[in-house]
Coordinates of C-alpha atoms and ligand atoms in Angstrom, one line a residue:
M24 CA 0.0 0.0 0.0
E25 CA 1.2 3.5 -0.8
S26 CA 2.5 5.4 2.2
Q27 CA 1.3 8.9 3.1
T28 CA 4.8 10.2 2.3
E29 CA 4.7 8.8 -1.2
T30 CA 1.2 10.2 -1.9
H31 CA 2.5 13.6 -0.6
R32 CA 5.5 13.6 -2.8
K33 CA 3.6 12.5 -5.9
Q34 CA 1.3 15.4 -5.4
K35 CA 4.4 17.6 -5.4
K36 CA 2.9 19.7 -2.8
W37 CA 4.9 19.7 0.4
L38 CA 3.5 21.1 3.6
R39 CA 5.7 22.9 6.0
L40 CA 5.7 22.4 9.8
L41 CA 7.2 25.0 12.2
L42 CA 8.9 23.4 15.2
F43 CA 9.9 25.4 18.3
P44 CA 12.0 23.6 20.9
L45 CA 13.0 24.8 24.4
P46 CA 16.8 25.4 24.2
L47 CA 17.7 22.8 26.8
Q48 CA 19.3 19.4 26.0
G49 CA 16.4 17.3 27.3
H50 CA 14.0 19.2 25.2
V51 CA 16.0 19.9 22.0
S52 CA 16.8 16.2 21.4
P53 CA 13.3 14.8 21.3
M54 CA 12.1 17.8 19.2
L55 CA 14.8 17.2 16.6
Q56 CA 14.1 13.5 16.6
L57 CA 10.4 14.4 15.9
A58 CA 11.5 16.8 13.2
N59 CA 13.4 14.0 11.4
L60 CA 10.5 11.7 11.8
L61 CA 8.0 14.1 10.3
Y62 CA 10.4 14.9 7.5
S63 CA 10.5 11.2 6.7
K64 CA 6.7 11.4 6.4
G65 CA 6.9 14.1 3.7
F66 CA 6.8 17.4 5.6
S67 CA 9.2 20.2 5.1
I68 CA 10.6 21.4 8.4
T69 CA 11.4 24.8 9.8
I70 CA 13.0 25.0 13.2
I71 CA 12.5 28.3 15.1
H72 CA 15.0 28.3 17.9
T73 CA 16.8 30.5 20.4
C74 CA 20.4 29.9 21.4
F75 CA 21.3 29.2 24.9
I76 CA 24.8 28.7 26.5
S77 CA 26.5 27.5 23.3
S78 CA 25.8 27.8 19.6
P79 CA 24.0 24.6 18.6
K80 CA 25.6 22.3 16.1
Y81 CA 22.3 20.9 15.0
P82 CA 21.7 23.3 12.1
S83 CA 24.8 22.0 10.3
N84 CA 23.9 18.4 11.2
N85 CA 20.4 18.9 9.6
P86 CA 20.9 20.7 6.3
H87 CA 17.5 19.3 5.1
F88 CA 15.7 21.7 7.6
T89 CA 15.4 25.5 7.5
F90 CA 16.4 27.3 10.8
H91 CA 15.3 30.7 12.1
S92 CA 17.0 32.0 15.2
I93 CA 15.2 34.5 17.5
P94 CA 16.8 36.5 20.3
N95 CA 16.1 35.6 23.9
G96 CA 17.4 38.8 25.5
L97 CA 19.8 36.9 27.9
S98 CA 23.4 38.0 28.2
K99 CA 26.1 35.3 28.2
S100 CA 26.6 35.7 32.0
E101 CA 22.8 35.4 32.6
C102 CA 22.9 32.1 30.7
S103 CA 25.8 30.6 32.6
D104 CA 24.3 31.9 36.0
A105 CA 21.0 30.2 35.2
D106 CA 21.2 27.4 37.7
N107 CA 17.6 28.1 38.7
L108 CA 15.7 26.3 36.0
V109 CA 12.3 27.7 36.9
A110 CA 13.5 31.3 36.8
L111 CA 15.2 30.6 33.5
V112 CA 12.1 29.2 31.8
S113 CA 10.1 32.1 33.1
I114 CA 12.5 34.7 31.7
L115 CA 12.7 32.8 28.4
N116 CA 8.9 32.9 28.2
A117 CA 8.8 36.6 28.9
N118 CA 11.6 37.5 26.5
C119 CA 10.8 35.3 23.5
A120 CA 7.1 36.0 23.0
D121 CA 7.5 39.1 20.8
P122 CA 10.4 37.9 18.7
F123 CA 8.5 34.6 18.2
R124 CA 5.3 36.3 17.1
D125 CA 7.3 38.5 14.6
C126 CA 9.1 35.5 13.2
L127 CA 5.8 33.5 12.8
V128 CA 4.0 36.4 11.2
K129 CA 6.9 36.8 8.7
L130 CA 7.0 33.1 7.9
L131 CA 3.2 33.0 7.4
S132 CA 3.2 36.0 5.2
E133 CA 5.9 34.7 2.8
V134 CA 4.6 33.4 -0.5
S135 CA 5.7 29.8 -0.7
D136 CA 4.8 26.7 -2.6
E137 CA 5.0 24.9 0.8
P138 CA 2.1 26.1 2.8
V139 CA 2.4 26.0 6.6
A140 CA 0.4 23.2 8.1
G141 CA 0.9 24.0 11.7
L142 CA 3.1 24.7 14.7
I143 CA 4.7 22.1 17.0
S144 CA 5.9 23.8 20.1
D145 CA 7.5 22.5 23.4
S146 CA 4.8 22.4 26.1
T147 CA 6.9 24.8 28.2
W148 CA 6.5 27.7 25.7
E149 CA 3.4 29.1 27.4
F150 CA 2.9 32.1 25.1
T151 CA 2.6 30.0 21.9
D152 CA -1.0 29.1 22.8
S153 CA -2.4 32.6 22.4
I154 CA -0.2 33.5 19.4
A155 CA -1.2 30.4 17.5
K156 CA -4.8 31.0 18.2
S157 CA -4.6 34.6 17.1
L158 CA -3.0 33.5 13.8
Q159 CA -5.5 30.6 13.4
L160 CA -2.6 28.2 13.2
P161 CA -3.2 24.6 14.4
R162 CA -0.9 24.1 17.5
F163 CA 0.5 20.7 18.3
V164 CA 2.5 20.3 21.4
L165 CA 5.4 18.0 22.3
R166 CA 5.7 17.0 25.9
T167 CA 9.2 15.8 26.6
N168 CA 8.4 14.2 29.9
N169 CA 6.1 11.2 30.4
I170 CA 2.4 10.8 31.0
S171 CA 2.8 9.6 34.7
S172 CA 4.8 12.6 35.7
F173 CA 2.4 14.9 33.8
L174 CA -0.5 13.5 35.8
A175 CA 1.4 14.2 39.1
L176 CA 2.1 17.8 37.9
A177 CA -1.5 18.2 37.0
A178 CA -2.5 17.1 40.6
L179 CA -0.2 19.7 42.4
A180 CA -3.2 22.0 43.2
L181 CA -5.1 19.1 44.7
L182 CA -2.1 17.9 46.6
Q183 CA -1.6 21.4 48.0
E184 CA -5.3 21.5 49.0
K185 CA -4.9 18.2 50.8
G186 CA -1.9 19.4 52.8
Y187 CA 0.9 17.4 51.1
L188 CA 2.6 20.7 50.1
P189 CA 5.0 22.2 51.1
I190 CA 6.7 18.8 51.7
Q191 CA 7.5 18.3 55.4
E192 CA 10.7 16.1 56.0
S193 CA 8.8 14.0 58.5
Q194 CA 6.1 13.1 55.9
E195 CA 8.4 12.2 53.0
E196 CA 8.0 8.4 53.3
K197 CA 4.2 8.5 53.5
P198 CA 2.1 7.4 50.5
V199 CA 0.2 9.9 48.4
I200 CA -3.2 8.2 48.5
E201 CA -4.5 10.2 45.5
L202 CA -1.5 9.2 43.3
P203 CA -0.3 5.6 43.9
P204 CA 2.5 4.5 43.9
L205 CA 4.0 7.9 44.7
K206 CA 5.4 8.7 48.2
V207 CA 5.3 12.3 49.4
K208 CA 9.0 12.6 48.5
D209 CA 8.2 11.8 44.8
I210 CA 5.9 14.7 44.3
P211 CA 7.4 16.6 41.3
V212 CA 8.5 19.8 43.1
F213 CA 11.1 22.3 41.8
K214 CA 13.4 24.6 43.7
T215 CA 12.2 28.2 43.4
Q216 CA 11.7 31.3 45.6
D217 CA 8.2 31.7 44.1
Q218 CA 6.4 28.4 44.6
E219 CA 3.0 30.2 44.3
G220 CA 3.9 31.7 40.9
L221 CA 5.2 28.3 39.7
H222 CA 2.0 26.6 40.7
Q223 CA 0.0 29.2 38.8
T224 CA 2.2 28.7 35.7
I225 CA 1.8 24.9 35.9
A226 CA -2.0 25.2 36.4
A227 CA -2.1 27.5 33.3
L228 CA -0.1 25.0 31.2
V229 CA -2.2 22.1 32.4
E230 CA -5.4 24.1 31.4
Q231 CA -3.9 24.9 28.0
T232 CA -3.6 21.1 27.4
K233 CA -7.3 20.9 26.7
S234 CA -7.2 23.2 23.7
Y235 CA -4.2 21.7 21.9
T236 CA -4.9 20.5 18.4
G237 CA -2.9 17.5 19.3
L238 CA -0.5 16.4 22.0
I239 CA 2.6 14.3 21.2
W240 CA 4.3 12.2 23.9
N241 CA 7.8 10.6 23.7
S242 CA 6.5 7.5 25.4
F243 CA 4.7 4.3 24.3
E244 CA 1.3 2.7 25.0
E245 CA 2.6 -0.6 26.4
L246 CA 4.8 1.3 29.0
E247 CA 2.2 3.7 30.3
H248 CA -1.1 2.1 29.5
G249 CA -2.6 2.9 33.0
S250 CA -1.5 6.5 33.0
L251 CA -2.7 7.0 29.4
T252 CA -6.1 5.7 30.4
D253 CA -6.2 8.2 33.3
F254 CA -5.1 10.9 31.0
R255 CA -7.7 10.2 28.3
H256 CA -10.3 10.2 31.0
N257 CA -9.4 13.7 32.2
F258 CA -8.1 15.5 29.1
P259 CA -10.3 15.2 26.0
V260 CA -7.6 16.1 23.5
P261 CA -6.2 14.0 20.6
I262 CA -3.0 12.4 21.9
F263 CA -0.2 10.6 20.2
P264 CA 2.2 8.4 22.2
I265 CA 4.8 7.9 19.4
G266 CA 8.0 7.3 21.4
P267 CA 10.7 6.3 21.7
L268 CA 11.4 9.0 19.2
H269 CA 15.1 8.1 18.8
K270 CA 14.3 4.5 17.8
Y271 CA 12.7 4.8 14.4
F272 CA 16.0 5.3 12.6
P273 CA 19.3 6.9 13.4
V274 CA 19.3 10.7 13.3
P275 CA 22.2 13.2 13.3
S276 CA 23.6 14.0 16.7
T277 CA 21.4 16.3 18.7
S278 CA 23.9 16.9 21.5
L279 CA 24.5 20.5 22.5
L280 CA 27.9 19.7 23.9
S281 CA 30.9 17.8 22.3
Q282 CA 30.7 14.1 23.1
D283 CA 34.0 12.6 24.2
Q284 CA 34.6 9.4 22.1
S285 CA 37.3 8.2 24.5
A286 CA 34.3 6.8 26.5
I287 CA 33.8 4.2 23.7
S288 CA 37.4 3.3 23.3
W289 CA 37.6 2.8 27.1
L290 CA 34.4 0.7 27.1
N291 CA 35.9 -1.5 24.3
K292 CA 38.5 -2.7 26.8
Q293 CA 36.0 -3.8 29.5
A294 CA 34.3 -7.1 30.0
P295 CA 30.6 -7.6 29.0
K296 CA 28.0 -6.1 31.4
S297 CA 30.7 -5.2 33.9
V298 CA 30.5 -1.3 33.8
I299 CA 28.3 1.1 35.7
Y300 CA 27.7 4.2 33.6
V301 CA 27.1 7.3 35.8
S302 CA 25.5 10.5 34.5
F303 CA 23.1 13.1 35.9
G304 CA 22.0 14.7 32.6
S305 CA 22.3 18.2 31.4
V306 CA 20.8 20.3 34.2
A307 CA 21.1 18.7 37.7
N308 CA 23.9 19.9 40.0
I309 CA 25.3 18.2 43.1
E310 CA 27.0 19.4 46.3
K311 CA 30.8 18.8 46.8
S312 CA 30.1 16.5 49.7
E313 CA 27.9 14.3 47.5
F314 CA 30.5 14.2 44.7
V315 CA 33.1 12.9 47.2
E316 CA 30.7 10.2 48.4
I317 CA 30.0 9.2 44.8
A318 CA 33.7 8.9 44.1
W319 CA 34.4 6.7 47.1
G320 CA 31.2 4.7 46.5
L321 CA 32.3 3.9 43.0
A322 CA 35.8 3.0 44.2
N323 CA 34.5 0.8 46.9
S324 CA 32.1 -1.1 44.6
E325 CA 35.2 -2.6 42.9
Q326 CA 33.4 -2.4 39.6
P327 CA 34.6 -0.6 36.5
F328 CA 32.8 2.8 36.0
L329 CA 32.3 5.4 33.3
W330 CA 31.4 8.7 35.0
V331 CA 30.2 11.8 33.2
V332 CA 31.0 14.9 35.3
R333 CA 29.6 17.9 33.4
P334 CA 31.8 21.0 34.0
G335 CA 30.1 23.2 36.6
S336 CA 27.8 20.4 37.8
V337 CA 29.5 20.2 41.2
I338 CA 28.4 23.3 42.9
G339 CA 31.3 25.8 43.5
S340 CA 33.8 23.9 41.2
E341 CA 34.9 24.1 37.7
W342 CA 35.3 20.3 37.1
L343 CA 37.2 17.6 39.1
E344 CA 38.9 19.7 41.8
P345 CA 36.9 18.2 44.7
L346 CA 38.0 14.7 43.8
P347 CA 39.7 13.2 46.9
K348 CA 43.5 13.1 46.9
G349 CA 44.9 9.8 45.6
F350 CA 41.6 8.9 44.0
M351 CA 42.7 8.5 40.4
E352 CA 45.8 6.6 41.6
E353 CA 43.7 4.1 43.5
I354 CA 41.3 3.7 40.6
K355 CA 43.9 3.3 37.9
E356 CA 42.3 1.9 34.7
R357 CA 39.1 0.8 36.5
G358 CA 37.4 4.2 36.1
H359 CA 37.1 6.7 33.3
I360 CA 35.8 10.2 33.7
V361 CA 34.5 12.4 30.8
K362 CA 32.8 15.8 30.6
W363 CA 30.1 14.6 28.2
A364 CA 29.6 11.2 26.6
P365 CA 27.9 9.8 23.5
Q366 CA 25.2 8.5 25.8
Q367 CA 23.1 6.4 23.4
E368 CA 26.2 4.7 22.1
V369 CA 27.4 4.1 25.6
L370 CA 24.1 2.5 26.7
A371 CA 24.1 0.3 23.6
H372 CA 27.7 -0.9 24.4
T373 CA 28.0 -4.6 25.5
A374 CA 30.3 -3.6 28.4
V375 CA 27.6 -1.5 30.1
G376 CA 25.8 -3.5 32.8
G377 CA 24.0 -0.6 34.7
F378 CA 23.1 3.1 34.5
W379 CA 23.2 5.3 37.6
T380 CA 21.0 8.1 36.4
H381 CA 19.2 11.2 37.7
S382 CA 16.1 9.7 36.0
G383 CA 15.5 12.4 33.4
W384 CA 12.9 11.1 31.0
N385 CA 15.3 10.9 27.9
S386 CA 17.9 9.0 29.9
T387 CA 15.2 6.6 31.3
L388 CA 13.8 5.9 27.9
E389 CA 17.3 5.4 26.3
S390 CA 18.1 3.0 29.1
I391 CA 14.9 1.0 28.6
C392 CA 15.6 0.9 24.8
E393 CA 19.0 -0.7 25.4
G394 CA 17.8 -3.0 28.2
V395 CA 20.2 -1.4 30.8
P396 CA 19.0 -1.7 34.4
M397 CA 19.1 1.6 36.4
I398 CA 20.1 3.0 39.7
C399 CA 17.7 5.9 40.2
H400 CA 18.9 9.1 41.9
P401 CA 16.3 11.8 41.1
C402 CA 17.1 15.4 41.7
F403 CA 13.9 17.4 41.0
G404 CA 10.6 17.6 39.1
D405 CA 9.5 14.7 36.9
Q406 CA 12.7 12.8 37.7
R407 CA 11.2 11.9 41.1
V408 CA 8.1 10.3 39.5
N409 CA 10.2 8.5 36.8
A410 CA 12.4 7.0 39.5
R411 CA 9.4 5.6 41.4
Y412 CA 7.9 4.1 38.3
V413 CA 11.3 2.5 37.4
S414 CA 11.8 1.0 40.8
D415 CA 8.3 0.1 42.0
V416 CA 6.0 -0.2 38.9
W417 CA 8.1 -1.4 36.0
R418 CA 10.7 -2.9 38.5
I419 CA 13.6 -2.3 36.1
G420 CA 15.9 -0.5 38.5
V421 CA 16.7 0.2 42.1
H422 CA 16.0 3.5 43.9
L423 CA 18.8 5.1 45.8
E424 CA 16.4 6.4 48.4
N425 CA 18.5 7.8 51.2
K426 CA 21.2 10.4 51.6
V427 CA 24.1 9.8 49.2
D428 CA 26.5 7.6 51.2
R429 CA 29.6 5.8 49.9
F430 CA 28.7 2.4 51.6
E431 CA 25.2 2.5 50.3
I432 CA 26.4 3.3 46.8
A433 CA 29.0 0.5 46.7
K434 CA 26.2 -1.9 47.9
V435 CA 23.7 -0.8 45.3
V436 CA 26.2 -0.9 42.4
R437 CA 27.2 -4.5 43.4
K438 CA 23.6 -5.4 43.8
L439 CA 22.8 -4.3 40.2
L440 CA 25.9 -5.6 38.5
V441 CA 26.8 -8.8 40.4
E442 CA 24.0 -10.1 42.5
A443 CA 21.0 -12.3 41.6
E444 CA 18.5 -9.4 42.1
G445 CA 20.4 -7.4 39.4
H446 CA 20.0 -10.4 37.0
E447 CA 16.3 -10.5 37.7
I448 CA 16.0 -6.7 37.0
R449 CA 18.0 -7.2 33.8
D450 CA 15.7 -9.9 32.6
R451 CA 12.7 -7.7 33.2
I452 CA 14.1 -4.6 31.4
L453 CA 14.9 -6.8 28.4
Q454 CA 11.2 -7.4 28.1
F455 CA 10.6 -3.7 28.1
K456 CA 13.4 -3.2 25.5
K457 CA 11.5 -5.6 23.2
M458 CA 8.2 -3.8 23.7
A459 CA 9.9 -0.4 23.0
N460 CA 11.5 -1.6 19.8
Q461 CA 8.3 -3.3 18.6
S462 CA 6.3 -0.2 19.2
T463 CA 8.1 1.8 16.5
Q464 CA 7.9 -0.9 13.9
Q465 CA 5.2 -1.0 11.3
Q466 CA 1.9 -2.0 13.0
G467 CA 3.5 -1.2 16.4
S468 CA 1.4 1.0 18.7
S469 CA 3.7 4.1 18.3
Y470 CA 4.0 3.7 14.6
R471 CA 0.2 3.6 14.3
S472 CA -0.1 6.6 16.5
L473 CA 2.4 8.4 14.3
E474 CA 0.2 7.7 11.2
S475 CA -2.8 9.1 13.1
L476 CA -0.8 12.2 13.9
V477 CA 0.1 12.7 10.3
S478 CA -3.6 12.3 9.3
L479 CA -4.6 14.9 11.9
I480 CA -2.0 17.4 10.7
L481 CA -3.2 17.0 7.2
S482 CA -6.9 17.4 8.1
S483 CA -6.2 20.4 10.4
Q484 CA -4.2 22.1 7.6
S485 CA -7.0 21.6 5.1
Q486 CA -9.4 23.4 7.4
R487 CA -7.0 26.4 7.7
K488 CA -7.4 29.2 5.2
L489 CA -4.1 29.2 3.4
Ligands
LIG502 C1 15.6 17.7 31.6 C2 15.1 17.2 33.0 O1 16.1 17.1 33.9 C3 14.4 15.9 32.8 O2 13.9 15.5 34.1 C4 13.2 16.1 31.9 O3 12.6 14.8 31.7 C5 13.8 16.6 30.5 O4 14.5 17.7 30.7 P1 18.0 16.4 31.4 O5 18.4 16.7 32.8 O6 19.0 16.9 30.4 O7 16.6 16.9 31.0 O8 17.9 14.8 31.4 P2 17.4 13.8 30.3 O9 16.0 14.0 30.0 O10 17.8 12.5 30.7 O11 18.2 14.2 28.9 C6 19.6 14.2 28.9 C7 20.0 13.9 27.4 O12 21.4 14.3 27.3 C8 19.8 12.5 27.0 O13 19.2 12.4 25.7 C9 21.2 12.0 26.9 O14 21.5 11.0 25.9 C10 22.1 13.2 26.7 N1 23.4 13.0 27.3 C11 23.6 13.0 28.6 C12 24.5 13.0 26.5 O15 24.4 13.0 25.2 N2 25.7 12.8 27.1 C13 25.9 12.8 28.4 O16 27.1 12.7 28.8 C14 24.8 12.9 29.2

C-alpha cells in the first residue's frame, strides 16, 4: 500500500511544519528527533530556535531543515548563571514572546509553494498558545516528559489543598493516597523562591492542554497504559504516544555539547556487562560532599565505571577539583571520567551493565531501549516520578532512596551488576526493551499513533485558510 509520504511527494505539494524547541538538551533532542520523523513522512521542516549557553551544532547536522534564530534577550553571563531552571524558563517565556510572534507572522506572510500546516511547540512555551490562536494556526505540542509525571504535575493544586505541600521532611515516606504508587518525596517539586507563581504557571499549562490541536508524547502505550487511560479520561484532547522517538531510525547527533569518544574506546577494553555508567543529565547539579561520596562509593564497589562529570555540575567547582587526593591513583584503569559522553552509544555498548541516572525522561527511555537496568537518583521535578515508576512499577531499577553515602552506593552498584537481584532486574528490562523496539515498527502502537498524527496534521491544515 502506498504510504502517506509517497502520496504527498507525488502530489508535489509539500507542507511545512514549524517546530519550536525549548533550548535545553532534554527538550532539543526529542524535538529534533520528531522533526526528522515528520520529514520522513513528507513534511518540510522549519525550526524556530533560540540559542542558549552554546551555539548549537544541530543546524549544520540537519541541512534538510530550515532554521530561524530568534533573540532571547539573555546575556552570556545570565545564561551561565542560570542554575535556577524555573526562573530561566520564566525569563525565556517573557523575552521570547514578541520575537517569536514577529518570526511567525513573517513566515506565514511569505509566499511559498510549501504552505504552513501547523506549529509544533514544546509544552513549556506558554505564550505560543495565544499566538497560534490569534493567527489561526493549528498548534500541536510535544511534551518531553512522560504521562505519569504529567498527571502528578496536574495534581499539584489538589495535593496542596490536601496538605501534602509544602513537603515536610517528617512526611516524606508517606504514600500519596491520591497518586499511587508515589510517596510524598516523589511529588514533582522544583526549587524556586516563588512556589505560588510556579504553581500558577503549571496550572495554566495544564489548562492549555485541553485546547491543543494534538498532544505528542515521547512514550509508548505498552509502557504507560494505565497513565494513558487516566489521561484520556481527564483530558479530552487527541494524543499521540509515538515514542521512543530516537528508535525509528538513526538521526544526526542532537547533542549541544561535544561528546567525548574516549568513552567508547575505554568501554571497548571492558568485560561484557561489567561497567556502571554514571550520568546526571544536562541540568542537575550536586554538592561537593555528594560528589566525594559518589567517588568513594564507585571506588569501593570494585566495579569498572564510566562517569560523566559535566563542567560546573559540582556546585562551586569548575570540574574535578573536589576529587579526593589519591583517588585516580587508587582507581587506575578501572574508572574513566569524561565531561560529556555519547550516551546512546554508551548505553548500547555490550560492556555496560547498569546506569546510575538522575532519572531524566530521555535517559530513562534510552536505558529502557537498550535493556540497561538503572540505579535511580532523582534530583527534582519529573525525575522523582520517573524513578518511582522505574523501581516500583516497572521494576527495572533500584532506587537510591537515602542520603548519598559511599557504603550504600557500593552496595547498590554491586547489587545491580553482580547479585541475583540485578540479574532479575535485567531480565525484566529486556522485556521492556523488546516492547519499546516493537512499538516503533510498522503496526506497532507508536507507529500507528504516528500515522494518526500525520492524518490529523493533514486534516487540520485543510481546514486552515491558506
Ligand atoms: C531535563 C530534565 O532534567 C528531565 O527531568 C526532563 O525529563 C527533561 O529535561 P536532562 O536533565 O537533560 O533533562 O535529562 P534527560 O531527559 O535524561 O536528557 C539528557 C540527554 O542528554 C539525553 O538524551 C542523553 O542521551 C544526553 N546526554 C547526557 C549525552 O548525550 N551525554 C551525556 O554525557 C549525558
